[in-house]
XYZ file of C-alpha atoms in Angstrom:
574
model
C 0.840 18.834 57.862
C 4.195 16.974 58.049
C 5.725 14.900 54.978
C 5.915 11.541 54.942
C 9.575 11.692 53.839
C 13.062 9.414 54.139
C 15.520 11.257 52.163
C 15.963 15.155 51.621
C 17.869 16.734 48.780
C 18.945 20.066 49.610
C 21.452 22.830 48.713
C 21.328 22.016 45.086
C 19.503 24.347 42.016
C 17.496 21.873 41.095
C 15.863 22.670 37.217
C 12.496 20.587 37.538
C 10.658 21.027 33.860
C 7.876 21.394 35.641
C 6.036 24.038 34.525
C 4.449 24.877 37.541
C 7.342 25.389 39.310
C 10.638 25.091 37.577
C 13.518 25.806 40.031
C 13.471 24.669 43.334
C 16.592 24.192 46.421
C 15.079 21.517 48.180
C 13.164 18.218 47.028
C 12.293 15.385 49.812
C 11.285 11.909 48.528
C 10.018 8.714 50.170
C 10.746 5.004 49.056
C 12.054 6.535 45.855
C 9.114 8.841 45.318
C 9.137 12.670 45.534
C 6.832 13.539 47.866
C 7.619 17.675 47.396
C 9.775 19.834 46.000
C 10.571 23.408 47.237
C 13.169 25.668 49.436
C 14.135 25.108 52.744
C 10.359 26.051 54.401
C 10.341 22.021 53.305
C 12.433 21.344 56.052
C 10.259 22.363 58.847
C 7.757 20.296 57.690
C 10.115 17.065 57.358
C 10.589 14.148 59.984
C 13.143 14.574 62.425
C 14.646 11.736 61.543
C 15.855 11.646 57.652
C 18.920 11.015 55.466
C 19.718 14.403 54.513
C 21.683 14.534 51.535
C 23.665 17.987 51.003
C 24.097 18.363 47.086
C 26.784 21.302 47.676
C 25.569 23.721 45.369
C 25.386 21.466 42.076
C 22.695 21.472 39.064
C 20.200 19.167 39.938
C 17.710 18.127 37.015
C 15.651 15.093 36.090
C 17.249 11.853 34.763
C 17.819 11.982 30.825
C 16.171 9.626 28.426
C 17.283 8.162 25.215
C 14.092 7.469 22.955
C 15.573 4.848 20.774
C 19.102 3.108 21.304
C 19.573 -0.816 21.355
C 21.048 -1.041 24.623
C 21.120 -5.136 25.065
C 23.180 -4.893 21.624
C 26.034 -2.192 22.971
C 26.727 -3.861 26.451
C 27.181 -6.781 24.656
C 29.751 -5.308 22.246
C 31.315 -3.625 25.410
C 31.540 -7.071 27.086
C 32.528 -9.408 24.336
C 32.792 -8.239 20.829
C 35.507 -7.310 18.334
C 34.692 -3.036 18.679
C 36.371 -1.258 14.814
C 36.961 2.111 14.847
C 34.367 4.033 11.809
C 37.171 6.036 10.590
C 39.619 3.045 10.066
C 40.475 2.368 6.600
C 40.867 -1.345 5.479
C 44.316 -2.504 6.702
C 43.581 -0.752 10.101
C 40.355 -3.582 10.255
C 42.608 -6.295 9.023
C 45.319 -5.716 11.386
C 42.674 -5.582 14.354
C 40.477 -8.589 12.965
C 43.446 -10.429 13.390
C 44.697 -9.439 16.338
C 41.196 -10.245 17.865
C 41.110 -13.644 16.156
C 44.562 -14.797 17.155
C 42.977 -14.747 20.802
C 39.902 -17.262 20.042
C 39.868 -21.113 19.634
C 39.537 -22.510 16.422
C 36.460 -22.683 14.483
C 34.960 -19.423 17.308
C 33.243 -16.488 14.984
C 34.895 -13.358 14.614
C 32.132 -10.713 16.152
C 31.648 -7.172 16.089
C 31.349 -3.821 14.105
C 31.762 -0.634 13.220
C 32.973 -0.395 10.100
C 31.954 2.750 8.115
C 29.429 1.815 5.259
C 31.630 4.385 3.127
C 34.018 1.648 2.755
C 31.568 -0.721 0.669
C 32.487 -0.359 -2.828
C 35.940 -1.093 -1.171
C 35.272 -4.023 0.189
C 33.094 -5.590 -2.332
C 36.082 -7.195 -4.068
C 37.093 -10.713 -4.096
C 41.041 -9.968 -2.882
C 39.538 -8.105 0.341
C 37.483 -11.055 0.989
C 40.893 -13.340 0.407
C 42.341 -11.142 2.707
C 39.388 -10.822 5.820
C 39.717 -14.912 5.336
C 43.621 -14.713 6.140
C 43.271 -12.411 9.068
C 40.780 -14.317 10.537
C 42.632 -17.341 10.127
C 40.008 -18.861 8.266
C 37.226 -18.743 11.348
C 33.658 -17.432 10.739
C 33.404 -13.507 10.388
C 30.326 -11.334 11.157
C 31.109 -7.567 11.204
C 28.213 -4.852 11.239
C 29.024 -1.762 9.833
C 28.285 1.486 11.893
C 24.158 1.576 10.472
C 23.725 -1.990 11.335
C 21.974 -2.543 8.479
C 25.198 -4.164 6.513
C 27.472 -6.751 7.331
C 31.068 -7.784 6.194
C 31.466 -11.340 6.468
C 33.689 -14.323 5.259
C 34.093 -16.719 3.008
C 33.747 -19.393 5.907
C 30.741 -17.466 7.616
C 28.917 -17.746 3.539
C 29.344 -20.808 3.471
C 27.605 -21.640 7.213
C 24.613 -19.816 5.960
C 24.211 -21.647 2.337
C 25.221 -18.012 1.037
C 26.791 -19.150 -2.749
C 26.591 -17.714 -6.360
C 23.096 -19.422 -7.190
C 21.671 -18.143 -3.850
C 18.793 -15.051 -5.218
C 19.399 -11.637 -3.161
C 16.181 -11.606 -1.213
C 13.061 -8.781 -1.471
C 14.419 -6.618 0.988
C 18.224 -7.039 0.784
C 21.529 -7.509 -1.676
C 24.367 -10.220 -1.914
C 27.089 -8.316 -3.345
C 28.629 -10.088 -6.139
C 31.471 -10.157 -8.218
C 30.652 -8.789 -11.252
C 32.297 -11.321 -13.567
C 31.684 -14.876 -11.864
C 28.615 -13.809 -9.330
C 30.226 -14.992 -6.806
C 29.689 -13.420 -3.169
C 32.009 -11.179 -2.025
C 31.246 -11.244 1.585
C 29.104 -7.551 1.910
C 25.363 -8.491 2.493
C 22.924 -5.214 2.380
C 20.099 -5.134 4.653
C 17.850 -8.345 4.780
C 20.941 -10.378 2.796
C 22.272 -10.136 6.455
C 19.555 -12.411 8.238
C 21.148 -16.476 6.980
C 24.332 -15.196 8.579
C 23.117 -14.156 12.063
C 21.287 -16.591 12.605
C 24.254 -19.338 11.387
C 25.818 -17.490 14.315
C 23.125 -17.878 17.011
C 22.856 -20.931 15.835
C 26.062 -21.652 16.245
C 27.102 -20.215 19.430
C 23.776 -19.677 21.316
C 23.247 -17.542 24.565
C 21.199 -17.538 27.748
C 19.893 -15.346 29.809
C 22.148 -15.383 31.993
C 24.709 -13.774 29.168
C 21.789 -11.633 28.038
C 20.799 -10.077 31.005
C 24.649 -9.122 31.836
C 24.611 -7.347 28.500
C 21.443 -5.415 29.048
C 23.025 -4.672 32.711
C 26.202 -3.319 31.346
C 24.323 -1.167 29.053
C 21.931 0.078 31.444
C 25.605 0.765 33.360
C 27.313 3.081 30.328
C 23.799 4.944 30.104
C 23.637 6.023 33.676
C 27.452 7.030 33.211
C 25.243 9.537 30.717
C 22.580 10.301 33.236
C 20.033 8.443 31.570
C 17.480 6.921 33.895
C 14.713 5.796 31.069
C 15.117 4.182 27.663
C 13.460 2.796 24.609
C 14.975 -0.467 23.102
C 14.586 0.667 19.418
C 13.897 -3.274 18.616
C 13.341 -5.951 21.037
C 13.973 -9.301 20.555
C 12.615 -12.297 22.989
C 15.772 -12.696 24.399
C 15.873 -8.833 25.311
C 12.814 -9.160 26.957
C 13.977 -12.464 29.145
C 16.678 -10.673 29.942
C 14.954 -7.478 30.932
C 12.385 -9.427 33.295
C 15.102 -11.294 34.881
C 16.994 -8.025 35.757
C 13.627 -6.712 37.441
C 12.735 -9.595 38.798
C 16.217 -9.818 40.888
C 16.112 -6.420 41.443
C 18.566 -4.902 38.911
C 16.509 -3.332 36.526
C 17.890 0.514 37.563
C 15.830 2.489 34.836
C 12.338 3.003 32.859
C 12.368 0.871 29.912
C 9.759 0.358 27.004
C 10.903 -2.044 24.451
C 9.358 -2.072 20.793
C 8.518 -5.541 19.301
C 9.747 -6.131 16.048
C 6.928 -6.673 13.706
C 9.641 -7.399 10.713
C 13.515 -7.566 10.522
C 15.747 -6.990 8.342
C 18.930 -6.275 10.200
C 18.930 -8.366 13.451
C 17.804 -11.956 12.379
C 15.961 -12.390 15.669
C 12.965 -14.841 16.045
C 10.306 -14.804 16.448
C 8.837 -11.824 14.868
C 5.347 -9.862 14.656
C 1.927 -11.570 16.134
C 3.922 -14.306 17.782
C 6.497 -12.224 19.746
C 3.330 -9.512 20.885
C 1.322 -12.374 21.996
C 4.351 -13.007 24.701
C 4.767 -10.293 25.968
C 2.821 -9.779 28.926
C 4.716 -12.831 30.054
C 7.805 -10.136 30.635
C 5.612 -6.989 31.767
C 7.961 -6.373 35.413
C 7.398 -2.933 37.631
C 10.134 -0.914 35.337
C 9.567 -2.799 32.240
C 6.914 -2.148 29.571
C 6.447 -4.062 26.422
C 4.334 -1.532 25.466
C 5.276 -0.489 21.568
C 6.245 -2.397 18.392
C 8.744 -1.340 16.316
C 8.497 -1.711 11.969
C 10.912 -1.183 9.454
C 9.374 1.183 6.587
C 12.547 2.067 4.552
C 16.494 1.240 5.040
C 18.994 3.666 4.729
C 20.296 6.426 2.913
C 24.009 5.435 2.716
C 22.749 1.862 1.205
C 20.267 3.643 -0.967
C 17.574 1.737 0.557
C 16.090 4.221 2.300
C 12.361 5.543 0.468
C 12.420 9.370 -0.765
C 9.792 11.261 -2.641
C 12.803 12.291 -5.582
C 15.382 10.355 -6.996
C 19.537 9.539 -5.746
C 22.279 10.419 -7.578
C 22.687 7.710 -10.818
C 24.614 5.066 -9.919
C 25.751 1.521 -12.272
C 23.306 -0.484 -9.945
C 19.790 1.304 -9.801
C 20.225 3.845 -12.523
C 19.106 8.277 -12.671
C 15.023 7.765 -11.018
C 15.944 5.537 -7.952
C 13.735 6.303 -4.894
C 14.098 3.644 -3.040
C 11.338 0.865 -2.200
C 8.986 1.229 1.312
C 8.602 -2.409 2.653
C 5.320 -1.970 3.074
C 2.379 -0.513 0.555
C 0.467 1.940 2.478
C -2.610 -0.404 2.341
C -0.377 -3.188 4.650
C 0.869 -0.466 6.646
C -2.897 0.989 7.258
C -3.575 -2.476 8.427
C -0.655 -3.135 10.407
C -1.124 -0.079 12.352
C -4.429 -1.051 13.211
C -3.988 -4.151 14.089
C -1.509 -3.167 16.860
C -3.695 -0.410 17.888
C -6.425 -2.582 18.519
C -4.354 -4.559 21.014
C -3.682 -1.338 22.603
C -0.145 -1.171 21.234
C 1.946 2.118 20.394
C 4.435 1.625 16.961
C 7.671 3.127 16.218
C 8.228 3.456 12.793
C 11.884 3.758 11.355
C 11.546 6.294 8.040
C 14.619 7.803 6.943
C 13.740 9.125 4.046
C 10.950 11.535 3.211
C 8.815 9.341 0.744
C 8.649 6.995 3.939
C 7.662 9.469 6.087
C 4.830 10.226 3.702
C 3.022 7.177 3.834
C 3.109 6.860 7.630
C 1.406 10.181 7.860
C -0.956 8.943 5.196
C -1.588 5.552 7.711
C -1.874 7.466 10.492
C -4.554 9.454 8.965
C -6.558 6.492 8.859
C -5.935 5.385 12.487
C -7.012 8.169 13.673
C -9.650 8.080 11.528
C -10.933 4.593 12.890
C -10.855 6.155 15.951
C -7.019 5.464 17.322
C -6.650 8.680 19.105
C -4.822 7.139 22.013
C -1.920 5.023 20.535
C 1.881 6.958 20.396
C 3.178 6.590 17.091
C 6.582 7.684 16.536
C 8.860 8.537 13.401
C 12.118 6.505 14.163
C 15.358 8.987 12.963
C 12.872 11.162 10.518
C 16.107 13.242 9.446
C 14.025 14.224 5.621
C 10.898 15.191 6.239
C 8.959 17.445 3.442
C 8.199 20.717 4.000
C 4.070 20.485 3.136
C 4.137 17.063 6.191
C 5.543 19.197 8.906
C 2.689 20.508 10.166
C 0.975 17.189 9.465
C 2.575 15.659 12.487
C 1.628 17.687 14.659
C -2.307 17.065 13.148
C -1.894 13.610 13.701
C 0.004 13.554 16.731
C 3.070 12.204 15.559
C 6.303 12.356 17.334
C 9.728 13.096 16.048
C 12.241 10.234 17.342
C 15.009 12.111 16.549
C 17.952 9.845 16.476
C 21.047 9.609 16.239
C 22.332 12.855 16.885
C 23.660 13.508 13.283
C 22.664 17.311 13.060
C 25.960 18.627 12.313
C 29.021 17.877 10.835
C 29.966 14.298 10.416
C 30.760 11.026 8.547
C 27.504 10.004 8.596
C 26.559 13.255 6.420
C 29.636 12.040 4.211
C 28.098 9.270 3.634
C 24.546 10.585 2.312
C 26.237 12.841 0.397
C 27.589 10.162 -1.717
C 24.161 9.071 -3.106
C 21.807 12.292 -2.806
C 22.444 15.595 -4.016
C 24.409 17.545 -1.413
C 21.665 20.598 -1.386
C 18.968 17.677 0.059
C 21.550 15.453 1.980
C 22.558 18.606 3.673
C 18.816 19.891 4.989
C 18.534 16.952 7.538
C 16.633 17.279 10.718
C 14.538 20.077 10.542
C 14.089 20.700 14.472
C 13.598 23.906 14.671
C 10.522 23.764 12.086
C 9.556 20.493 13.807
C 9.040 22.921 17.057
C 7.357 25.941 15.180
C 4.795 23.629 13.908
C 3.730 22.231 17.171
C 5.322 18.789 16.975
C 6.581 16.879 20.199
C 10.080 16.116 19.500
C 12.006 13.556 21.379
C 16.217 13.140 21.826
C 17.627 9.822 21.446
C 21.102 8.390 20.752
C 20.940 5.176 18.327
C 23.489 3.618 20.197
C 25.293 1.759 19.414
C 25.214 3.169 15.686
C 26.775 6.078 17.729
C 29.664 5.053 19.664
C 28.596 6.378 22.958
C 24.771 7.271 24.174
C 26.125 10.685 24.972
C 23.124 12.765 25.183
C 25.234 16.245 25.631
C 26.730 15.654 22.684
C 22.829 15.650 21.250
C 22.070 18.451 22.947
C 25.150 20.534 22.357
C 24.411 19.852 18.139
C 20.614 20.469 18.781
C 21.748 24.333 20.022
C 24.577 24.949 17.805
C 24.207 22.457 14.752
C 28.081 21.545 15.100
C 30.045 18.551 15.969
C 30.427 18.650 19.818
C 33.509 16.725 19.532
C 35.196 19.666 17.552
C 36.436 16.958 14.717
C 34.548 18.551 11.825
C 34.654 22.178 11.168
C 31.455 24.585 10.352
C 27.741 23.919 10.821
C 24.707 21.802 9.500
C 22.034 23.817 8.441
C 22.360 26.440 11.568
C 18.796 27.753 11.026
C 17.352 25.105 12.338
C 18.824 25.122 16.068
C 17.048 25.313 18.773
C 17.115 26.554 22.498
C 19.340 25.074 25.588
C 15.779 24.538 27.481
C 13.887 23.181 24.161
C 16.542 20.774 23.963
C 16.622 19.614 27.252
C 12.829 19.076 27.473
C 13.625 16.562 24.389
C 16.039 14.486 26.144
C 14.140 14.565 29.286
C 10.150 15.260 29.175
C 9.410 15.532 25.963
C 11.008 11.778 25.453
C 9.064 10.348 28.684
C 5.792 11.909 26.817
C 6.729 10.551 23.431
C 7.445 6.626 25.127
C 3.983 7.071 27.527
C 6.379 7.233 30.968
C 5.803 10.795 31.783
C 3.259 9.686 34.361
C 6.245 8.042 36.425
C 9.440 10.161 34.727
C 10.974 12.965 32.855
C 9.813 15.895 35.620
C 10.927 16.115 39.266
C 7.046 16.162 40.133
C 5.301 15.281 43.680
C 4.171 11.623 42.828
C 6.851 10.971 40.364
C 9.626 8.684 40.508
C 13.128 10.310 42.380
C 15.188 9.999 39.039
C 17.460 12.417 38.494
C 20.818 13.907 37.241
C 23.747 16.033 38.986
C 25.996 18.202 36.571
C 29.249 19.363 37.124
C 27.261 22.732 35.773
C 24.244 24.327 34.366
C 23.693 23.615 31.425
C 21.303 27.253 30.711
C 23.653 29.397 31.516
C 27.226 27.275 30.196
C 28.292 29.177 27.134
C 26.797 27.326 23.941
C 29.987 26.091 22.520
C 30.944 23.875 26.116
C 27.317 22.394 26.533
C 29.141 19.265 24.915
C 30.995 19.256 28.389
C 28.614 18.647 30.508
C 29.935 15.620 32.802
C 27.166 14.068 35.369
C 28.693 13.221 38.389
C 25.661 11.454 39.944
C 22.783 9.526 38.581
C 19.688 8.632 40.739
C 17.149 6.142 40.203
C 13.882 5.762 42.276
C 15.965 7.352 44.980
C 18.897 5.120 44.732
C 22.544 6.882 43.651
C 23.598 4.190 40.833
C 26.756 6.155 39.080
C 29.155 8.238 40.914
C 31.844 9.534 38.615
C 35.181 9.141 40.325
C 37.319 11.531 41.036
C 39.669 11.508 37.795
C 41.368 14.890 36.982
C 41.060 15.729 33.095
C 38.613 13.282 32.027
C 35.261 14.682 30.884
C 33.720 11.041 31.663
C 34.095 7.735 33.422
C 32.230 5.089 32.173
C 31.953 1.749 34.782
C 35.067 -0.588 34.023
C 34.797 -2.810 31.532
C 34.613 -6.250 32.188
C 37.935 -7.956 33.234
C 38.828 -10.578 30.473
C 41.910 -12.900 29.036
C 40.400 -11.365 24.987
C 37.513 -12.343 23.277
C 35.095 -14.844 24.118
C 33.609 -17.028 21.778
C 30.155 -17.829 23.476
C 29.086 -14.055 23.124
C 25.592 -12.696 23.745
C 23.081 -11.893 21.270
């Protein structure tokens, strides 16, 4: 019997991950759909009349996806923030703080980040404050650093958010001080962060208009990547707005599940928890689901904030038996966890340290328990896990979000290794025993913590546990690599299984959407050491092409243009 078919994809080696039948030449889709996927004995039993398209020879395989990034926040950078480079020291930031400043009206905040939070104790000094205040000509300053779980601000930015010496740090967060006269030196850890964001959206609020380009232009840099499906890592309302108004005028070009924040400490979005789940059918679309929450359990290791089962290295501030403090008690957790799974929710929990990874298990135990069996839960980063829970998430059908892509080599590492022992900040992601044990592990990119939502840069660390840009020597714990195939099953089926879109994505199935990926090469049999690479040169979505990668000679990648502009603008998104 003939296919009901539009579109045929032929002359390509097409890598399915389907297990039934992996490699195929020919794949013919309808509306967007694949309909079958073979050789060419498809072709006799195709309509005369289709749109043939001749793929030339290339690597065909399914569109990537990126577990956990927070895509509305990096097109918005891309489009109208202040972008510092992580590996600039201080008068590198000054000089481009006020370079960016000179270009905005008077009284218009200073936006933007990536600072490295190695530079801290640096900056936690009244004479760099002085000095942020000159360069930004005295404006209000809010600059993340490269976690996004700090912020440098100034003096006039304090004082919009009633930030002063008699202000109390709060529970989950630190007002650095100076240590003589207490007063704030314009570094706020963690939750210290919220009064100033939202003195900024306060100040200079956006609409969805603004919002939706900056979701668009993300969605734009990600299929540069090949990425066809996502998970926003922490969705705010104005995420989702913007993500129904993209579907809704038929712009939405990828899968995406968002995760409702249950508690922030690091955005200073409203509103939060019940309130923001009980909305969100309102912004359910055809490629949108609202289907996960998202809750912070620990911070992170470079602020000492994340929760570990032994101690940090002493420091002045917490002492020799600092763990860290979960933001939850396991009992609150417990209860959390069910009351989302009784509403049919899925939760993402962000653990970075081991003692928080712990006490998830030890909820999760009881949702299952209760009978829960259906909900995803996913570990969030997960980079120290013990060795006796390993085979616990597997048990309890816990995924591994593994994210960023900071298994080998880099400043990131640097930084842990200032405040753990180097033998534990060293033995980070433990994929390979993740795998051996039976656990589902899933690829994502943290963007825009990383600078770029590269996922062969993921992959190419994942095989050979070194830095795929070739800026740090040597290798991160090299016995836990794994395979070329068991890493592209992370970034590709393994991650539409762990966000509950594998019955639409992550396979070239019959039934499945047409989303897919063409390489420049194959990625199985490219020698190890060059998987990093790997340059798509077209990205498909529901049978639409929406990246082509022009022709440029000696680029590995073309991202869309950015946005033409006269500089910064001070009416940016949030």
């Amino acid at each position: 019997m003939p296919f009901k078919a539009d579109v045929v994809h032929r002359n390509a080696r097409i890598y399915t991950l389907d297990p039934d039948r992996p490699w195929a030449s020919t794949m013919l889709t309808d509306h967007g759909t694949i309909v079958a996927v073979g050789g060419d004995e498809l072709l006799d039993q195709a309509p005369c009349r289709l749109e043939v398209v001749d793929h030339q020879g290339a690597f065909l395989m399914p569109g990537l996806a990126d577990v956990h990034n927070h895509h509305q926040l990096a097109g918005r950078a891309d489009l109208f923030e202040l972008q510092l480079d992580s590996a600039g020291g201080l008068p590198d930031l000054l000089e481009r703080i006020q370079e960016w400043a000179g270009a905005l009206p008077r009284g218009a905040w200073v936006i933007g980040g990536g600072w490295s939070s190695s530079l801290i104790p640096q900056l936690s000094d009244l004479t760099v404050l002085a000095a942020l205040d000159a360069a930004a000509g005295g404006r209000p300053v809010l600059l993340r650093d490269h976690s996004c779980h700090n912020r440098w601000v100034s003096s006039t930015a304090l004082a919009l958010a009633g930030i002063d010496a008699d202000c109390p740090d709060p529970a989950d967060g630190i007002i650095v001080r100076d240590p003589i006269t207490r007063t704030p030196v314009g570094v706020l850890i963690e939750a210290a962060l919220v009064p100033v964001e939202r003195a900024y959206a306060a100040a200079e609020p956006s609409d969805v208009t603004r919002n939706a380009a900056a979701s668009k232009r993300g969605i734009e840099t990600l299929h540069s990547f090949g990425v066809t499906a996502f998970q926003d890592a922490a969705a705010s309302l104005q995420a989702l707005e913007a993500l129904k108004h993209l579907d809704d005028t038929g712009r939405l070009d990828a899968w995406v599940i968002t995760s409702l924040q249950v508690n922030d400490k690091i955005f200073g979005t409203y509103p939060l928890g019940q309130q923001l789940i009980d909305l969100r059918e309102n912004y359910r679309s055809a490629h949108h689901r609202p289907d996960f929450v998202k809750i912070f359990l620990d911070g992170v290791p470079s602020a000492r904030t994340a929760a570990f089962l032994d101690p940090y290295l002493p420091d002045d501030v917490h002492g020799a038996a600092w763990r860290g403090q979960p933001l939850f008690s396991l009992d609150n957790l417990t209860k959390t966890l069910l009351d989302v799974a009784a509403q049919g929710l899925s939760a993402k929990i962000h653990c970075t340290g081991d003692g928080a990874v712990r006490m998830t298990l030890d909820a999760v135990a009881s949702i299952r328990a209760a009978g829960y069996t259906a909900p995803i839960v996913q570990i969030a980063h997960g980079p120290y896990i013990a060795d006796e829970d390993l085979p616990r998430l597997a048990q309890l059908g816990v995924v591994a979000d593994m994210s960023p892509a900071m298994w080998f080599p880099s400043s990131i590492v640097d930084a842990i290794c200032a405040c753990l022992p180097r033998e534990r900040a060293e033995k980070l992601h433990p994929n390979r025993s993740l795998l051996d044990a039976g656990v589902l592990i899933a690829g994502g990119s943290d963007w825009p913590v990383m600078p770029v939502p590269n996922p062969w840069h993921g992959i190419h660390g994942l095989v050979n546990r070194a830095d795929p840009t070739g800026t740090r020597p040597g290798q991160l714990w090299p016995e836990q690599a794994i395979t070329v195939h068991e890493a592209l099953h992370a970034y590709t089926l393994g991650a539409a299984r762990a966000m509950g879109l594998s019955d639409v994505t992550g396979s070239l199935t019959p039934g499945k959407s047409a989303d897919f990926a063409v390489l420049d090469r194959d990625p199985l049999s490219t020698p190890a050491e060059e998987l990093a690479h790997t340059t798509v040169t077209e990205t498909w979505f529901a049978g639409r092409k929406v990246y082509e990668r022009p022709a440029v000679r000696g680029e590995s990648m073309t991202p869309p243009p950015r946005a033409k502009s006269s500089g910064p603008r001070s009416g940016a998104a949030r």
